[in-house]
Amino acid sequence: MKKIIIIEDTETIREELKIFLSKYGYEIDAPDQFENIIEYINRANADLILLDINLPVFDGYHICREVRKDSDIPIIIVTSRDSEVDELMSMNFGADDFITKPYNTQILLARIAAVLKRASKDQYRDVLMYHDLELNLSNGSINYKGKTEQLTKNELKILSCLIKNKGSIVSRDVLMEYLWNSNVFIDDNTLSVNVTRLRRKLEEIGIKDVIETRRGLGYMMP
């Protein structure tokens, strides 16, 4: 079930949208407090945001810009502002679509479905799978049965290399070359530290012993 966050301060519109979209099978979050709305969005792990522009505390432009710093989550601006400047600003701040009020609910549904479909195609191009573990290359996150963790650049490269070569041993030399392709000396222990941190993050989302150490040879994911 796709999850949508409705960020709308007018209670009647918010509740109508919540009821309407729920009938069509979407899981809905519709906060009524806006002081910490950006942190709320980052924690919600949703699939799409419906975002008004005229909001208390922060306007929709600010929210859109801040969310885009860390996330590619699709954003549809739903607003009573109908000028070309508003639409252009929304797109420049990273919105995926722009709909003016009052809107036809069936057209809104179609636009939501289209944006989600487009985002899904983009997502799958950037996702590596290892059983139920998802590695998202575009945002550097891992997801396992609903639990998500962010990886550093080196952790991301190690895990992607091991997944792409699953079933085979990847030598430490190959990983070192893949991670630090430069003439700068890198302490061999640095790789061990990165692998240890990666294993810890995998354990935190419920995956244990998935990276095997083959003494004297390297690492592998069976």
Coordinates of C-alpha atoms in Angstrom, one line a residue:
M1 CA 0.0 0.0 0.0
K2 CA 1.4 3.4 -1.0
K3 CA 1.7 6.0 1.7
I4 CA 0.8 9.6 1.1
I5 CA 1.4 12.6 3.4
I6 CA -1.1 15.4 3.1
I7 CA 0.3 18.7 4.3
E8 CA -2.7 21.0 4.3
D9 CA -3.7 23.4 7.1
T10 CA -7.4 23.8 6.2
E11 CA -9.0 21.0 8.2
T12 CA -12.0 20.4 6.0
I13 CA -9.8 20.0 2.8
R14 CA -7.4 17.8 4.8
E15 CA -10.1 15.5 6.1
E16 CA -11.9 15.3 2.8
L17 CA -8.7 14.3 1.0
K18 CA -7.8 11.8 3.7
I19 CA -11.2 10.1 3.4
F20 CA -11.2 10.2 -0.4
L21 CA -7.7 8.8 -0.9
S22 CA -8.2 6.2 1.8
K23 CA -11.1 4.8 -0.2
Y24 CA -8.8 4.3 -3.2
G25 CA -6.4 2.2 -1.2
Y26 CA -3.8 4.7 -0.1
E27 CA -2.4 4.9 3.5
I28 CA -2.7 8.5 4.6
D29 CA -0.7 10.6 7.1
A30 CA -2.3 14.0 7.6
P31 CA -0.6 16.0 10.3
D32 CA -2.3 19.0 11.9
Q33 CA 0.8 20.5 13.5
F34 CA 3.4 22.2 11.3
E35 CA 6.2 23.4 13.7
N36 CA 8.4 20.3 12.9
I37 CA 6.9 19.3 9.6
I38 CA 10.2 18.7 7.8
E39 CA 11.4 16.3 10.5
Y40 CA 8.0 14.7 10.4
I41 CA 8.3 14.1 6.7
N42 CA 11.8 12.7 7.0
R43 CA 10.6 10.2 9.6
A44 CA 7.4 9.1 7.8
N45 CA 9.0 7.0 5.1
A46 CA 6.1 7.9 2.7
D47 CA 5.9 7.4 -1.1
L48 CA 4.4 10.8 -2.0
I49 CA 3.6 14.2 -0.5
L50 CA 0.6 16.4 -1.3
L51 CA 1.8 19.9 -0.3
D52 CA 0.0 23.2 0.0
I53 CA 1.9 26.4 -0.4
N54 CA 0.1 28.7 2.1
L55 CA 0.9 27.1 5.4
P56 CA 1.7 28.3 9.0
V57 CA 5.3 28.3 10.2
F58 CA 6.9 27.5 6.8
D59 CA 5.4 27.9 3.4
G60 CA 5.3 25.0 0.9
Y61 CA 8.3 26.4 -1.1
H62 CA 10.6 26.2 2.0
I63 CA 9.3 22.7 2.8
C64 CA 9.9 21.5 -0.7
R65 CA 13.4 22.9 -0.8
E66 CA 14.4 21.4 2.5
V67 CA 12.9 18.0 1.7
R68 CA 14.8 17.9 -1.6
K69 CA 18.1 18.2 0.3
D70 CA 17.9 14.6 1.5
S71 CA 15.1 12.9 -0.4
D72 CA 13.7 12.2 -3.9
I73 CA 10.2 11.5 -2.6
P74 CA 7.6 12.7 -5.2
I75 CA 5.9 16.0 -4.3
I76 CA 2.7 17.3 -5.8
I77 CA 1.9 20.9 -5.0
V78 CA -1.9 21.3 -4.4
T79 CA -2.7 25.0 -4.0
S80 CA -5.1 27.8 -4.6
R81 CA -2.3 29.8 -6.2
D82 CA -2.7 29.6 -9.9
S83 CA -0.1 31.8 -11.5
E84 CA 2.6 30.6 -13.8
V85 CA 5.2 32.1 -11.4
D86 CA 3.9 29.9 -8.6
E87 CA 4.0 26.8 -10.8
L88 CA 7.5 27.7 -12.0
M89 CA 8.8 28.3 -8.5
S90 CA 7.3 25.0 -7.3
M91 CA 9.1 23.1 -10.1
N92 CA 12.3 24.9 -9.5
F93 CA 12.2 23.9 -5.8
G94 CA 11.9 20.3 -6.8
A95 CA 8.1 19.6 -7.0
D96 CA 7.1 16.8 -9.5
D97 CA 3.6 18.2 -10.3
F98 CA 1.4 21.2 -9.7
I99 CA -2.4 21.2 -9.2
T100 CA -4.6 24.2 -8.5
K101 CA -7.7 24.2 -6.3
P102 CA -10.5 23.6 -6.8
Y103 CA -9.5 20.3 -8.5
N104 CA -11.3 17.4 -10.0
T105 CA -10.8 14.5 -7.6
Q106 CA -10.5 12.0 -10.5
I107 CA -7.9 14.1 -12.2
L108 CA -6.0 14.4 -8.8
L109 CA -6.1 10.6 -8.5
A110 CA -4.7 10.2 -12.1
R111 CA -1.9 12.7 -11.4
I112 CA -1.0 10.9 -8.2
A113 CA -0.9 7.5 -10.0
A114 CA 1.2 8.9 -12.8
V115 CA 3.8 10.5 -10.4
L116 CA 4.0 7.3 -8.3
K117 CA 4.4 5.2 -11.5
R118 CA 7.2 7.4 -12.8
A119 CA 8.9 7.4 -9.4
S120 CA 8.7 3.6 -9.1
K121 CA 10.4 3.2 -12.5
D122 CA 13.2 5.5 -11.4
Q123 CA 13.5 3.8 -8.1
Y124 CA 13.8 0.3 -9.6
R125 CA 16.6 1.4 -11.8
D126 CA 18.6 2.4 -8.7
V127 CA 17.7 -0.5 -6.4
L128 CA 19.7 -3.7 -5.8
M129 CA 18.0 -6.6 -4.2
Y130 CA 19.5 -9.3 -2.0
H131 CA 16.6 -11.5 -0.8
D132 CA 14.4 -9.1 1.2
L133 CA 17.1 -6.5 1.5
E134 CA 16.8 -3.4 -0.7
L135 CA 19.9 -1.2 -1.4
N136 CA 18.8 2.1 -2.8
L137 CA 21.8 3.5 -4.8
S138 CA 20.1 6.9 -5.4
N139 CA 19.7 7.9 -1.7
G140 CA 22.2 5.6 0.0
S141 CA 19.7 3.7 2.1
I142 CA 19.0 0.1 3.0
N143 CA 15.6 -1.2 3.7
Y144 CA 14.7 -4.6 5.2
K145 CA 11.1 -5.5 6.1
G146 CA 10.1 -1.8 6.7
K147 CA 13.2 -0.9 8.6
T148 CA 15.5 1.7 7.0
E149 CA 19.1 2.8 7.6
Q150 CA 21.3 5.3 5.9
L151 CA 24.8 4.3 4.6
T152 CA 27.9 6.3 4.2
K153 CA 29.5 6.5 0.7
N154 CA 32.0 3.8 1.5
E155 CA 29.5 1.5 3.1
L156 CA 27.2 1.9 0.1
K157 CA 30.1 1.0 -2.3
I158 CA 31.1 -2.1 -0.3
L159 CA 27.5 -3.4 -0.1
S160 CA 26.8 -2.8 -3.8
C161 CA 30.0 -4.5 -4.8
L162 CA 29.2 -7.6 -2.6
I163 CA 25.6 -7.8 -3.8
K164 CA 26.6 -7.5 -7.5
N165 CA 29.1 -10.4 -6.9
K166 CA 26.9 -12.4 -4.5
G167 CA 28.0 -16.0 -4.3
S168 CA 31.6 -15.1 -5.1
I169 CA 34.4 -14.0 -2.9
V170 CA 35.5 -10.4 -3.4
S171 CA 39.1 -9.9 -2.4
R172 CA 40.2 -7.2 0.0
D173 CA 42.5 -5.8 -2.8
V174 CA 39.5 -5.5 -5.2
L175 CA 37.5 -3.7 -2.6
M176 CA 40.4 -1.4 -1.7
E177 CA 40.8 -0.5 -5.4
Y178 CA 37.0 0.0 -5.8
L179 CA 36.8 2.2 -2.8
W180 CA 39.9 4.3 -2.9
N181 CA 41.1 4.3 -6.5
S182 CA 44.0 6.7 -5.9
N183 CA 47.7 6.9 -5.3
V184 CA 47.1 7.9 -1.7
F185 CA 48.1 5.2 0.8
I186 CA 45.1 3.7 2.6
D187 CA 45.6 1.7 5.8
D188 CA 44.3 -1.9 5.2
N189 CA 42.6 -1.6 8.6
T190 CA 40.4 1.2 7.2
L191 CA 38.5 -1.4 5.1
S192 CA 37.9 -3.6 8.1
V193 CA 36.5 -0.6 10.0
N194 CA 34.1 0.2 7.2
V195 CA 32.9 -3.4 6.9
T196 CA 32.4 -3.6 10.7
R197 CA 30.2 -0.4 10.6
L198 CA 28.3 -1.8 7.6
R199 CA 27.6 -5.1 9.5
R200 CA 26.4 -3.1 12.5
K201 CA 23.9 -1.2 10.4
L202 CA 22.6 -4.4 8.8
E203 CA 22.1 -5.9 12.2
E204 CA 20.2 -2.8 13.4
I205 CA 17.6 -3.5 10.7
G206 CA 17.5 -7.2 11.5
I207 CA 20.1 -8.8 9.2
K208 CA 22.8 -10.8 10.9
D209 CA 25.9 -12.6 9.5
V210 CA 25.0 -11.7 5.9
I211 CA 28.6 -10.7 5.0
E212 CA 31.0 -13.6 5.5
T213 CA 34.7 -13.2 6.1
R214 CA 36.8 -15.7 4.2
R215 CA 40.1 -15.5 6.0
G216 CA 43.0 -14.6 3.8
L217 CA 40.7 -14.2 0.8
G218 CA 38.1 -11.5 1.3
Y219 CA 34.4 -11.1 1.8
M220 CA 31.3 -12.6 0.3
M221 CA 27.5 -12.6 0.5
P222 CA 26.3 -16.2 -0.1

